Tab-separated table of C-alpha atoms and ligand atoms in Angstrom:
chain	number	residue	atom	x	y	z
G	9	UNK	CA	0.319	0.173	-0.233
G	10	UNK	CA	1.602	3.631	-0.938
G	11	UNK	CA	1.908	5.745	1.944
G	12	UNK	CA	-1.839	6.649	3.587
G	13	UNK	CA	-1.691	10.907	4.220
G	14	UNK	CA	-4.938	10.963	6.383
G	15	UNK	CA	-5.483	7.748	8.440
G	16	UNK	CA	-8.623	8.454	10.262
G	17	UNK	CA	-11.737	8.115	8.394
G	18	UNK	CA	-13.921	10.818	7.801
G	19	UNK	CA	-15.571	13.046	10.991
G	20	UNK	CA	-18.264	11.490	12.433
G	21	UNK	CA	-18.093	7.974	10.951
G	22	UNK	CA	-20.197	5.481	12.591
G	23	UNK	CA	-18.719	2.247	14.494
G	24	UNK	CA	-21.302	-0.306	15.138
G	25	UNK	CA	-21.864	-3.787	14.954
G	26	UNK	CA	-25.148	-5.584	14.225
G	27	UNK	CA	-27.604	-8.382	15.233
G	28	UNK	CA	-31.034	-9.458	14.144
G	29	UNK	CA	-34.225	-10.654	16.515
G	30	UNK	CA	-34.461	-13.958	15.938
G	31	UNK	CA	-30.820	-14.577	15.314
G	32	UNK	CA	-30.388	-14.037	19.673
G	33	UNK	CA	-33.166	-12.996	21.341
G	34	UNK	CA	-34.462	-16.335	22.181
G	35	UNK	CA	-37.804	-15.960	24.036
G	36	UNK	CA	-39.533	-17.431	21.024
G	37	UNK	CA	-43.275	-17.463	22.985
G	38	UNK	CA	-42.788	-14.955	25.598
G	39	UNK	CA	-44.974	-12.681	26.800
G	40	UNK	CA	-47.263	-12.634	24.115
G	41	UNK	CA	-44.983	-13.470	20.986
G	42	UNK	CA	-46.833	-15.149	18.265
G	43	UNK	CA	-44.390	-17.418	15.807
G	44	UNK	CA	-42.604	-16.520	13.372
G	45	UNK	CA	-41.831	-18.387	9.967
G	46	UNK	CA	-38.341	-19.593	11.551
G	47	UNK	CA	-39.963	-20.767	14.319
G	48	UNK	CA	-42.092	-23.287	12.778
G	49	UNK	CA	-38.991	-24.121	10.347
G	50	UNK	CA	-36.609	-24.979	12.690
G	51	UNK	CA	-39.233	-27.151	14.265
G	52	UNK	CA	-38.929	-29.545	10.654
G	53	UNK	CA	-36.226	-32.169	11.400
G	54	UNK	CA	-33.121	-31.929	8.909
G	55	UNK	CA	-33.718	-27.870	8.079
G	56	UNK	CA	-31.153	-26.636	10.251
G	57	UNK	CA	-27.776	-28.044	11.172
G	58	UNK	CA	-27.563	-30.388	14.197
G	59	UNK	CA	-31.522	-30.042	14.270
G	60	UNK	CA	-31.388	-26.303	16.479
G	61	UNK	CA	-33.246	-23.836	16.572
G	62	UNK	CA	-33.313	-19.318	17.501
G	63	UNK	CA	-35.652	-20.373	20.774
G	64	UNK	CA	-33.159	-19.691	23.148
G	65	UNK	CA	-30.372	-18.556	21.324
G	66	UNK	CA	-28.115	-15.399	23.426
G	67	UNK	CA	-31.274	-15.142	25.850
G	68	UNK	CA	-30.938	-11.661	24.738
G	69	UNK	CA	-34.420	-11.036	25.530
G	70	UNK	CA	-33.359	-11.609	29.468
G	71	UNK	CA	-30.203	-10.782	29.059
G	72	UNK	CA	-30.445	-6.960	26.765
G	73	UNK	CA	-29.093	-5.342	29.627
G	74	UNK	CA	-26.028	-7.097	30.423
G	75	UNK	CA	-25.249	-7.434	27.015
G	76	UNK	CA	-25.849	-3.212	26.287
G	77	UNK	CA	-23.270	-3.284	29.317
G	78	UNK	CA	-20.509	-5.689	26.898
G	79	UNK	CA	-21.403	-3.183	23.982
G	80	UNK	CA	-20.301	-0.301	26.326
G	81	UNK	CA	-16.853	-2.341	27.216
G	82	UNK	CA	-16.575	-2.115	23.343
G	83	UNK	CA	-16.925	1.504	22.880
G	84	UNK	CA	-19.278	0.829	20.395
G	85	UNK	CA	-21.260	3.851	19.010
G	86	UNK	CA	-23.895	2.590	17.131
G	87	UNK	CA	-25.799	-0.814	17.578
G	88	UNK	CA	-28.047	-2.472	14.256
G	89	UNK	CA	-30.705	-4.602	15.768
G	90	UNK	CA	-33.922	-5.860	14.482
G	91	UNK	CA	-37.657	-5.858	15.690
G	92	UNK	CA	-39.093	-8.844	15.741
G	93	UNK	CA	-42.578	-8.534	13.756
G	94	UNK	CA	-44.589	-11.409	15.447
G	95	UNK	CA	-43.237	-10.155	18.745
G	96	UNK	CA	-45.247	-6.805	18.334
G	97	UNK	CA	-47.903	-8.379	16.437
G	98	UNK	CA	-48.382	-11.824	16.423
G	99	UNK	CA	-50.591	-12.113	13.859
G	100	UNK	CA	-48.694	-10.071	11.830
G	101	UNK	CA	-51.730	-7.698	11.528
G	102	UNK	CA	-54.391	-5.637	13.822
G	103	UNK	CA	-53.585	-6.136	17.702
G	104	UNK	CA	-50.351	-5.521	18.881
G	105	UNK	CA	-48.666	-6.742	21.598
G	106	UNK	CA	-47.661	-4.389	23.853
G	107	UNK	CA	-45.184	-6.556	26.268
G	108	UNK	CA	-43.550	-7.183	22.965
G	109	UNK	CA	-43.051	-3.709	21.857
G	110	UNK	CA	-42.031	-2.807	26.199
G	111	UNK	CA	-39.089	-5.193	25.241
G	112	UNK	CA	-37.886	-2.640	22.325
G	113	UNK	CA	-38.517	0.484	24.166
G	114	UNK	CA	-36.352	-0.638	27.630
G	115	UNK	CA	-33.410	-1.740	24.713
G	116	UNK	CA	-33.982	1.659	22.925
G	117	UNK	CA	-33.589	3.341	26.572
G	118	UNK	CA	-30.455	1.108	27.787
G	119	UNK	CA	-28.505	1.589	24.213
G	120	UNK	CA	-29.291	5.561	24.547
G	121	UNK	CA	-28.738	5.837	28.133
G	122	UNK	CA	-25.083	3.526	27.543
G	123	UNK	CA	-24.470	6.138	24.498
G	124	UNK	CA	-25.207	4.160	21.837
G	125	UNK	CA	-27.163	5.258	18.792
G	126	UNK	CA	-29.487	2.644	18.022
G	127	UNK	CA	-30.086	1.804	14.118
G	128	UNK	CA	-32.996	-0.174	13.768
G	129	UNK	CA	-33.993	-2.715	11.124
G	130	UNK	CA	-37.878	-3.380	11.123
G	131	UNK	CA	-37.362	-6.648	8.804
G	132	UNK	CA	-34.631	-9.445	9.278
G	133	UNK	CA	-36.369	-12.228	8.197
G	134	UNK	CA	-38.444	-13.357	10.911
G	135	UNK	CA	-41.953	-12.944	9.028
G	136	UNK	CA	-45.187	-13.813	11.046
G	137	UNK	CA	-46.058	-17.352	10.616
G	138	UNK	CA	-50.437	-16.459	10.421
G	139	UNK	CA	-49.152	-13.708	7.702
G	140	UNK	CA	-47.608	-16.572	5.483
G	141	UNK	CA	-50.724	-18.568	6.066
G	142	UNK	CA	-52.544	-15.768	4.704
G	143	UNK	CA	-50.579	-15.915	1.589
G	144	UNK	CA	-47.192	-13.782	2.621
G	145	UNK	CA	-45.120	-11.877	0.212
G	146	UNK	CA	-46.990	-13.326	-2.529
G	147	UNK	CA	-50.422	-12.026	-1.290
G	148	UNK	CA	-51.522	-8.417	-2.829
G	149	UNK	CA	-51.841	-7.396	0.717
G	150	UNK	CA	-48.847	-7.726	1.579
G	151	UNK	CA	-47.225	-4.662	1.212
G	152	UNK	CA	-49.651	-2.644	3.382
G	153	UNK	CA	-49.760	-5.178	6.412
G	154	UNK	CA	-45.695	-3.895	6.392
G	155	UNK	CA	-46.665	-0.244	6.365
G	156	UNK	CA	-49.116	-1.319	8.883
G	157	UNK	CA	-46.370	-2.716	11.301
G	158	UNK	CA	-44.163	0.100	10.545
G	159	UNK	CA	-46.225	2.696	11.561
G	160	UNK	CA	-46.781	0.878	14.837
G	161	UNK	CA	-42.836	0.584	15.485
G	162	UNK	CA	-42.592	4.526	14.660
G	163	UNK	CA	-45.557	5.901	16.790
G	164	UNK	CA	-43.646	4.145	19.620
G	165	UNK	CA	-40.274	4.310	18.967
G	166	UNK	CA	-39.088	7.666	16.556
G	167	UNK	CA	-38.917	9.770	19.356
G	168	UNK	CA	-35.619	8.301	19.980
G	169	UNK	CA	-34.329	6.416	17.025
G	170	UNK	CA	-33.669	7.964	14.059
G	171	UNK	CA	-31.468	5.777	11.743
G	172	UNK	CA	-34.155	3.394	10.280
G	173	UNK	CA	-32.964	0.061	8.064
G	174	UNK	CA	-36.395	-1.190	6.016
G	175	UNK	CA	-35.376	-5.180	4.610
G	176	UNK	CA	-32.575	-6.736	5.371
G	177	UNK	CA	-31.088	-8.856	2.479
G	178	UNK	CA	-34.319	-9.185	0.247
G	179	UNK	CA	-32.059	-11.131	-2.288
G	180	UNK	CA	-31.781	-14.155	0.956
G	181	UNK	CA	-35.215	-13.865	1.834
G	182	UNK	CA	-36.594	-14.204	-1.488
G	183	UNK	CA	-34.119	-16.034	-2.998
G	184	UNK	CA	-33.512	-18.953	-0.233
G	185	UNK	CA	-36.898	-18.570	1.330
G	186	UNK	CA	-39.029	-18.596	-1.544
G	187	UNK	CA	-37.222	-19.617	-4.633
G	188	UNK	CA	-34.304	-22.099	-2.927
G	189	UNK	CA	-36.256	-22.639	-0.239
G	190	UNK	CA	-33.309	-23.543	2.086
G	191	UNK	CA	-34.016	-20.840	4.429
G	192	UNK	CA	-37.792	-19.996	6.398
G	193	UNK	CA	-40.576	-19.985	5.010
G	194	UNK	CA	-39.020	-23.174	2.328
G	195	UNK	CA	-40.988	-22.279	-0.267
G	196	UNK	CA	-39.647	-23.905	-3.390
G	197	UNK	CA	-41.725	-20.772	-6.019
G	198	UNK	CA	-40.691	-21.100	-9.476
G	199	UNK	CA	-39.434	-18.197	-11.393
G	200	UNK	CA	-42.730	-15.966	-11.964
G	201	UNK	CA	-44.062	-16.132	-8.040
G	202	UNK	CA	-40.650	-15.940	-6.818
G	203	UNK	CA	-40.449	-12.041	-8.586
G	204	UNK	CA	-44.035	-11.359	-7.159
G	205	UNK	CA	-42.846	-11.782	-4.294
G	206	UNK	CA	-39.518	-9.994	-4.864
G	207	UNK	CA	-42.198	-7.138	-6.216
G	208	UNK	CA	-43.926	-7.143	-3.181
G	209	UNK	CA	-41.189	-6.753	-0.940
G	210	UNK	CA	-39.638	-3.891	-2.654
G	211	UNK	CA	-43.580	-2.242	-2.758
G	212	UNK	CA	-43.407	-2.440	1.464
G	213	UNK	CA	-39.739	-0.872	1.509
G	214	UNK	CA	-41.685	1.599	-0.485
G	215	UNK	CA	-44.508	1.870	1.520
G	216	UNK	CA	-42.525	1.873	5.122
G	217	UNK	CA	-39.992	4.733	3.743
G	218	UNK	CA	-43.157	6.762	3.416
G	219	UNK	CA	-44.330	6.018	6.652
G	220	UNK	CA	-41.444	6.864	8.494
G	221	UNK	CA	-41.028	10.095	6.052
G	222	UNK	CA	-44.982	10.901	7.381
G	223	UNK	CA	-44.582	10.211	10.990
G	224	UNK	CA	-41.680	9.932	12.460
G	225	UNK	CA	-41.051	12.406	15.615
G	226	UNK	CA	-37.934	13.567	14.607
G	227	UNK	CA	-36.092	13.688	11.879
G	228	UNK	CA	-35.775	10.562	10.398
G	229	UNK	CA	-32.555	8.764	8.262
G	230	UNK	CA	-33.579	6.008	6.443
G	231	UNK	CA	-31.691	3.650	4.385
G	232	UNK	CA	-32.161	-0.387	3.514
G	233	UNK	CA	-29.443	-3.454	3.948
G	234	UNK	CA	-29.021	-5.561	0.374
G	235	UNK	CA	-26.617	-8.058	-0.032
G	236	UNK	CA	-23.688	-5.796	-1.614
G	237	UNK	CA	-23.127	-8.768	-4.404
G	238	UNK	CA	-19.024	-7.672	-4.722
G	239	UNK	CA	-16.749	-9.021	-8.073
G	240	UNK	CA	-13.267	-7.634	-7.750
G	241	UNK	CA	-11.265	-7.642	-10.941
G	242	UNK	CA	-8.733	-10.249	-11.200
G	243	UNK	CA	-5.675	-7.457	-12.076
G	244	UNK	CA	-5.314	-3.994	-12.001
G	245	UNK	CA	-5.667	-3.360	-16.057
G	246	UNK	CA	-8.939	-1.170	-16.855
G	247	UNK	CA	-10.708	-3.720	-19.291
G	248	UNK	CA	-10.488	-6.172	-15.738
G	249	UNK	CA	-12.080	-3.039	-13.708
G	250	UNK	CA	-14.423	-2.543	-16.455
G	251	UNK	CA	-15.818	-6.383	-16.125
G	252	UNK	CA	-15.932	-6.331	-12.448
G	253	UNK	CA	-18.569	-3.333	-12.901
G	254	UNK	CA	-20.212	-4.575	-14.916
G	255	UNK	CA	-21.054	-8.139	-13.282
G	256	UNK	CA	-21.907	-6.085	-10.858
G	257	UNK	CA	-24.501	-3.813	-12.833
G	258	UNK	CA	-25.681	-8.071	-13.874
G	259	UNK	CA	-28.665	-9.767	-13.884
G	260	UNK	CA	-28.570	-13.773	-14.247
G	261	UNK	CA	-30.885	-15.996	-15.249
G	262	UNK	CA	-33.128	-17.947	-12.746
G	263	UNK	CA	-31.659	-16.265	-10.296
G	264	UNK	CA	-31.800	-13.737	-7.538
G	265	UNK	CA	-28.277	-12.942	-6.700
G	266	UNK	CA	-27.723	-9.539	-8.495
G	267	UNK	CA	-27.477	-5.720	-7.371
G	268	UNK	CA	-29.357	-4.281	-9.548
G	269	UNK	CA	-32.947	-5.838	-9.860
G	270	UNK	CA	-33.155	-4.875	-6.558
G	271	UNK	CA	-31.454	-1.692	-6.262
G	272	UNK	CA	-32.615	0.211	-9.442
G	273	UNK	CA	-35.926	0.244	-8.402
G	274	UNK	CA	-35.271	1.515	-5.048
G	275	UNK	CA	-33.265	4.401	-6.123
G	276	UNK	CA	-33.315	4.634	-10.084
G	277	UNK	CA	-37.396	3.820	-10.348
G	278	UNK	CA	-36.944	1.028	-12.864
G	279	UNK	CA	-36.003	-2.268	-13.301
G	280	UNK	CA	-33.029	-3.180	-15.434
G	281	UNK	CA	-33.838	-3.627	-18.963
G	282	UNK	CA	-30.793	-6.923	-18.981
G	283	UNK	CA	-33.625	-8.937	-15.885
G	284	UNK	CA	-36.689	-7.336	-18.195
G	285	UNK	CA	-34.879	-9.110	-21.278
G	286	UNK	CA	-33.885	-12.166	-19.254
G	287	UNK	CA	-37.255	-12.628	-16.959
G	288	UNK	CA	-39.252	-12.139	-19.859
G	289	UNK	CA	-42.692	-13.433	-19.311
G	290	UNK	CA	-41.812	-14.627	-15.493
G	291	UNK	CA	-41.932	-10.730	-14.694
G	292	UNK	CA	-44.912	-9.669	-12.569
G	293	UNK	CA	-47.276	-7.119	-13.492
G	294	UNK	CA	-46.456	-4.017	-12.272
G	295	UNK	CA	-49.369	-1.079	-11.399
G	296	UNK	CA	-49.444	1.850	-12.571
G	297	UNK	CA	-48.096	3.847	-9.346
G	298	UNK	CA	-45.614	0.935	-8.355
G	299	UNK	CA	-42.679	2.231	-9.104
G	300	UNK	CA	-43.238	5.574	-7.748
G	301	UNK	CA	-44.036	3.925	-4.295
G	302	UNK	CA	-40.672	1.898	-4.513
G	303	UNK	CA	-38.785	4.980	-5.335
G	304	UNK	CA	-38.781	6.784	-2.324
G	305	UNK	CA	-36.354	8.843	-1.788
G	306	UNK	CA	-33.770	7.218	1.026
G	307	UNK	CA	-30.882	8.868	2.637
G	308	UNK	CA	-28.382	6.385	2.809
G	309	UNK	CA	-27.696	2.922	0.828
G	310	UNK	CA	-27.116	0.143	3.448
G	311	UNK	CA	-25.060	-3.232	1.967
G	312	UNK	CA	-23.841	-6.424	3.643
G	313	UNK	CA	-20.459	-7.432	1.991
G	314	UNK	CA	-18.797	-10.630	2.926
G	315	UNK	CA	-16.825	-11.846	0.113
G	316	UNK	CA	-16.237	-11.855	-3.547
G	317	UNK	CA	-15.982	-13.050	-6.720
G	318	UNK	CA	-13.160	-12.254	-8.984
G	319	UNK	CA	-13.197	-11.967	-12.798
G	320	UNK	CA	-11.791	-10.550	-15.640
G	321	UNK	CA	-12.661	-9.226	-18.826
G	322	UNK	CA	-14.151	-11.958	-21.331
G	323	UNK	CA	-13.555	-11.780	-25.157
G	324	UNK	CA	-16.949	-10.634	-26.334
G	325	UNK	CA	-16.422	-7.553	-23.658
G	326	UNK	CA	-18.467	-8.860	-20.832
G	327	UNK	CA	-16.909	-10.685	-17.435
G	328	UNK	CA	-15.434	-14.050	-17.128
G	329	UNK	CA	-15.036	-15.887	-13.270
G	330	UNK	CA	-11.471	-15.732	-12.965
G	331	UNK	CA	-9.452	-18.834	-11.080
G	332	UNK	CA	-7.970	-17.510	-7.899
G	333	UNK	CA	-4.729	-19.718	-6.910
G	334	UNK	CA	-5.246	-22.998	-4.640
G	335	UNK	CA	-5.187	-22.804	-1.292
G	336	UNK	CA	-6.326	-18.926	-0.972
G	337	UNK	CA	-7.657	-17.897	2.324
G	338	UNK	CA	-11.621	-18.687	2.824
G	339	UNK	CA	-14.045	-18.590	6.109
G	340	UNK	CA	-15.762	-21.377	7.463
G	341	UNK	CA	-18.570	-21.122	5.119
G	342	UNK	CA	-15.876	-21.304	1.961
G	343	UNK	CA	-16.737	-17.448	1.238
G	344	UNK	CA	-13.372	-16.238	-0.121
G	345	UNK	CA	-11.792	-13.676	1.833
G	346	UNK	CA	-10.899	-11.180	-0.749
G	347	UNK	CA	-10.503	-7.751	1.000
G	348	UNK	CA	-11.017	-5.933	-2.212
G	349	UNK	CA	-14.310	-6.288	-2.281
G	350	UNK	CA	-15.856	-4.134	0.175
G	351	UNK	CA	-13.508	-1.795	-1.800
G	352	UNK	CA	-15.026	-2.406	-5.513
G	353	UNK	CA	-18.378	-2.685	-4.390
G	354	UNK	CA	-18.734	0.261	-2.551
G	355	UNK	CA	-17.286	2.094	-5.663
G	356	UNK	CA	-19.812	0.509	-8.141
G	357	UNK	CA	-23.129	0.930	-5.570
G	358	UNK	CA	-21.795	4.277	-5.192
G	359	UNK	CA	-21.464	5.106	-8.923
G	360	UNK	CA	-24.382	3.950	-9.824
G	361	UNK	CA	-26.652	5.008	-6.968
G	362	UNK	CA	-25.206	8.269	-6.143
G	363	UNK	CA	-25.876	7.838	-1.785
G	364	UNK	CA	-23.817	7.911	0.879
G	365	UNK	CA	-22.891	4.065	2.230
G	366	UNK	CA	-23.132	2.567	5.373
G	367	UNK	CA	-21.202	-1.148	5.678
G	368	UNK	CA	-24.298	-2.329	7.154
G	369	UNK	CA	-22.316	-5.974	7.678
G	370	UNK	CA	-19.156	-7.076	7.573
G	371	UNK	CA	-17.324	-9.947	9.219
G	372	UNK	CA	-16.056	-13.419	9.093
G	373	UNK	CA	-16.649	-16.596	10.506
G	374	UNK	CA	-13.796	-18.718	11.904
G	375	UNK	CA	-13.496	-21.852	14.517
G	376	UNK	CA	-12.985	-19.885	17.672
G	377	UNK	CA	-13.378	-21.582	21.054
G	378	UNK	CA	-12.290	-20.511	24.654
G	379	UNK	CA	-8.751	-21.282	25.336
G	380	UNK	CA	-7.687	-22.858	28.479
G	381	UNK	CA	-6.510	-19.429	29.568
G	382	UNK	CA	-10.119	-18.246	29.257
G	383	UNK	CA	-9.680	-15.887	25.994
G	384	UNK	CA	-10.907	-15.952	22.593
G	385	UNK	CA	-7.938	-15.785	20.345
G	386	UNK	CA	-9.450	-15.099	17.465
G	387	UNK	CA	-6.915	-13.851	15.433
G	388	UNK	CA	-8.360	-14.530	12.046
G	389	UNK	CA	-11.004	-12.333	13.025
G	390	UNK	CA	-8.089	-9.255	14.068
G	391	UNK	CA	-6.413	-9.625	10.684
G	392	UNK	CA	-9.752	-9.733	8.606
G	393	UNK	CA	-11.207	-6.648	9.594
G	394	UNK	CA	-7.806	-5.110	9.309
G	395	UNK	CA	-7.671	-5.803	5.781
G	396	UNK	CA	-11.661	-4.887	4.817
G	397	UNK	CA	-11.279	-1.859	6.352
G	398	UNK	CA	-7.805	-0.999	4.751
G	399	UNK	CA	-10.146	-1.238	1.430
G	400	UNK	CA	-12.564	0.382	2.841
G	401	UNK	CA	-10.173	3.553	3.882
G	402	UNK	CA	-9.007	2.984	0.137
G	403	UNK	CA	-12.374	3.655	-1.206
G	404	UNK	CA	-12.905	6.655	1.087
G	405	UNK	CA	-9.635	8.130	-0.149
G	406	UNK	CA	-10.847	7.499	-3.449
G	407	UNK	CA	-13.948	9.847	-3.203
G	408	UNK	CA	-16.877	7.653	-2.172
G	409	UNK	CA	-19.030	9.052	0.731
G	410	UNK	CA	-18.916	5.800	3.247
G	411	UNK	CA	-20.924	7.197	6.359
G	412	UNK	CA	-20.468	3.950	8.604
G	413	UNK	CA	-19.356	0.166	9.582
G	414	UNK	CA	-21.130	-2.130	11.276
G	415	UNK	CA	-19.010	-5.307	12.436
G	416	UNK	CA	-21.380	-8.589	11.879
G	417	UNK	CA	-21.636	-9.436	14.786
G	418	UNK	CA	-21.613	-8.416	18.030
G	419	UNK	CA	-21.684	-12.123	19.571
G	420	UNK	CA	-21.851	-15.517	18.067
G	421	UNK	CA	-26.007	-16.350	16.970
G	422	UNK	CA	-27.836	-18.621	15.657
G	423	UNK	CA	-26.687	-18.583	12.125
G	424	UNK	CA	-30.205	-19.422	10.618
G	425	UNK	CA	-29.711	-22.989	8.234
G	426	UNK	CA	-26.348	-23.526	9.970
G	427	UNK	CA	-27.099	-23.243	13.445
G	428	UNK	CA	-24.885	-22.894	15.782
G	429	UNK	CA	-22.180	-23.889	13.595
G	430	UNK	CA	-20.613	-20.809	12.325
G	431	UNK	CA	-18.925	-18.172	15.027
G	432	UNK	CA	-19.488	-15.235	13.308
G	433	UNK	CA	-19.316	-12.563	16.919
G	434	UNK	CA	-16.711	-10.257	18.586
G	435	UNK	CA	-17.963	-11.447	21.920
G	436	UNK	CA	-18.098	-15.581	22.158
G	437	UNK	CA	-21.222	-16.683	23.571
G	438	UNK	CA	-21.389	-20.346	25.361
G	439	UNK	CA	-24.674	-21.328	24.725
G	440	UNK	CA	-24.873	-23.773	27.152
G	441	UNK	CA	-23.871	-21.427	29.851
G	442	UNK	CA	-25.149	-18.463	28.066
G	443	UNK	CA	-21.460	-17.199	29.237
G	444	UNK	CA	-20.253	-14.276	27.461
G	445	UNK	CA	-16.789	-13.789	26.859
G	446	UNK	CA	-14.918	-11.052	24.740
G	447	UNK	CA	-12.910	-12.448	21.876
G	448	UNK	CA	-9.336	-10.972	21.446
G	449	UNK	CA	-11.004	-9.007	17.882
G	450	UNK	CA	-13.579	-7.271	20.831
G	451	UNK	CA	-10.844	-5.786	21.918
G	452	UNK	CA	-8.708	-4.980	18.424
G	453	UNK	CA	-12.086	-3.360	17.576
G	454	UNK	CA	-12.381	-0.819	20.312
G	455	UNK	CA	-8.855	0.591	19.152
G	456	UNK	CA	-9.960	0.971	16.014
G	457	UNK	CA	-12.164	2.539	17.314
G	458	UNK	CA	-10.473	4.685	19.628
G	459	UNK	CA	-8.653	5.734	16.960
G	460	UNK	CA	-11.360	6.166	14.766
G	461	UNK	CA	-9.311	3.846	12.257
G	462	UNK	CA	-6.060	5.336	12.585
G	463	UNK	CA	-4.539	2.000	14.447
G	464	UNK	CA	-5.075	-0.564	11.513
G	465	UNK	CA	-2.241	1.599	9.086
G	466	UNK	CA	0.046	1.981	11.900
G	467	UNK	CA	-0.460	-1.056	15.338
G	468	UNK	CA	-0.766	-4.372	14.916
G	469	UNK	CA	-3.777	-5.979	15.346
G	470	UNK	CA	-1.898	-8.403	17.697
G	471	UNK	CA	-0.635	-6.683	20.164
G	472	UNK	CA	-4.234	-4.769	21.165
G	473	UNK	CA	-5.873	-7.339	23.471
G	474	UNK	CA	-2.872	-6.860	25.873
G	475	UNK	CA	-2.847	-3.270	25.320
G	476	UNK	CA	-6.992	-2.384	25.655
G	477	UNK	CA	-6.932	-4.749	28.713
G	478	UNK	CA	-3.541	-2.769	30.499
G	479	UNK	CA	-5.907	0.380	29.442
G	480	UNK	CA	-9.141	-1.126	31.400
G	481	UNK	CA	-6.822	-2.312	34.904
G	482	UNK	CA	-5.610	0.741	35.229
K	29	LIG	C1	-27.220	-12.496	6.639
K	29	LIG	C2	-27.950	-11.827	7.574
K	29	LIG	C3	-26.871	-11.826	9.066
K	29	LIG	C4	-26.183	-12.929	8.570
K	29	LIG	C5	-24.919	-12.686	8.332
K	29	LIG	C6	-24.011	-14.312	8.301
K	29	LIG	O1	-26.419	-11.719	5.859
K	29	LIG	O2	-27.368	-13.603	5.929
K	29	LIG	O3	-27.988	-10.311	7.421
K	29	LIG	O4	-28.207	-12.736	9.957
K	29	LIG	O5	-26.272	-13.965	10.129
K	29	LIG	O6	-24.700	-12.481	7.156
K	29	LIG	O7	-24.067	-14.949	7.318
């Protein structure tokens, strides 16, 4: 890397960590909560690794106060959390469960008291089961159901919460949940119906943006958090760089894994031509006002970036996958560890959509356990974070407006179809005893936050745990 002039991140840059309700809360049927599609899906044998579920998970519902204290020890400025729709509206529509709302009320207060800014995701996949029985995201009413739920949340929390994220990774809950059928609710719909689900979820996003704008008690900042589908150029030749950009704008046949099918409607107000051609007859009917509803202006583009796909220029000015050397680094999911993914994807999204970017998730799953010395030495996570943040700094240096970074995840949690196989946390959780242990990466992240990122260029991540421990003891 060439000499860096300004090593810190921009003033006001937000440093946070993220979680999602179903992955940490547990208390799946406490205090009037209704079941979600994940509660039902995890009860079917053979769907989840080790047949596990989020019924207890990190028991955060009961331990939120001590968890917020740990966030304080980490020095977090912001915390991205999600709300469980069926905890608040057990049937998905109609009756509101006050006890469920009270939980989020207490959590938000606790965060604010600790000086941590809550960023609230309205939908991170735990859809009310009762609504799935009524047709779920395929139903014509589904966008309105989401708008009504959003109104309940805004009425209750928008006197304190100002940062809102509508949907998390529609590519996943539509693609995996409604097309491939490997996530809840496990529907294997054909492409035409899956595209209808996609369209309804985009309408739901648009309605939610309008509801937040109309009813928020404080000025709101609104975004969403799709997957950042990253491609990186195999070499630094202009042709390969153009190929990577092209790949990030592409739509692929019979697949919902792309950036633009989702984001073009939301930001630009129309589906990408390439997708319209590819999907052809499978396209849902689009109502006359739909695109205007979907493209309500948002304030930031949140995106979740973990991995990427190297590619190079093809013969026909297109792109082709590029081989990586055998044995190149991968995480436990076998996703490539590719720090440049965060550089190229942020660059692409910023050029195409011209919105401030917030990295709403980035992290790595490693083999973490509590060592004989009682600590968790997750050195690969420290290294991963340092490399990705260096690339994020690089893209900011190139002029891209990136406003924040949320590490996934605050703590080890229920990793969807993978159960508890994968640990993504800065905090280790013993799921038997619910004992929390700050990993070495938690200390390094604290150091990063305290130095506004500068330490990633001139300190060794591996010295950080001891340094922070010494500082805390003094
Ligand atoms: C997702 C979700 C998170 C995951 C994380 C690691 O991206 O799938 O937003 O809930 O846990 O991404 O896979």
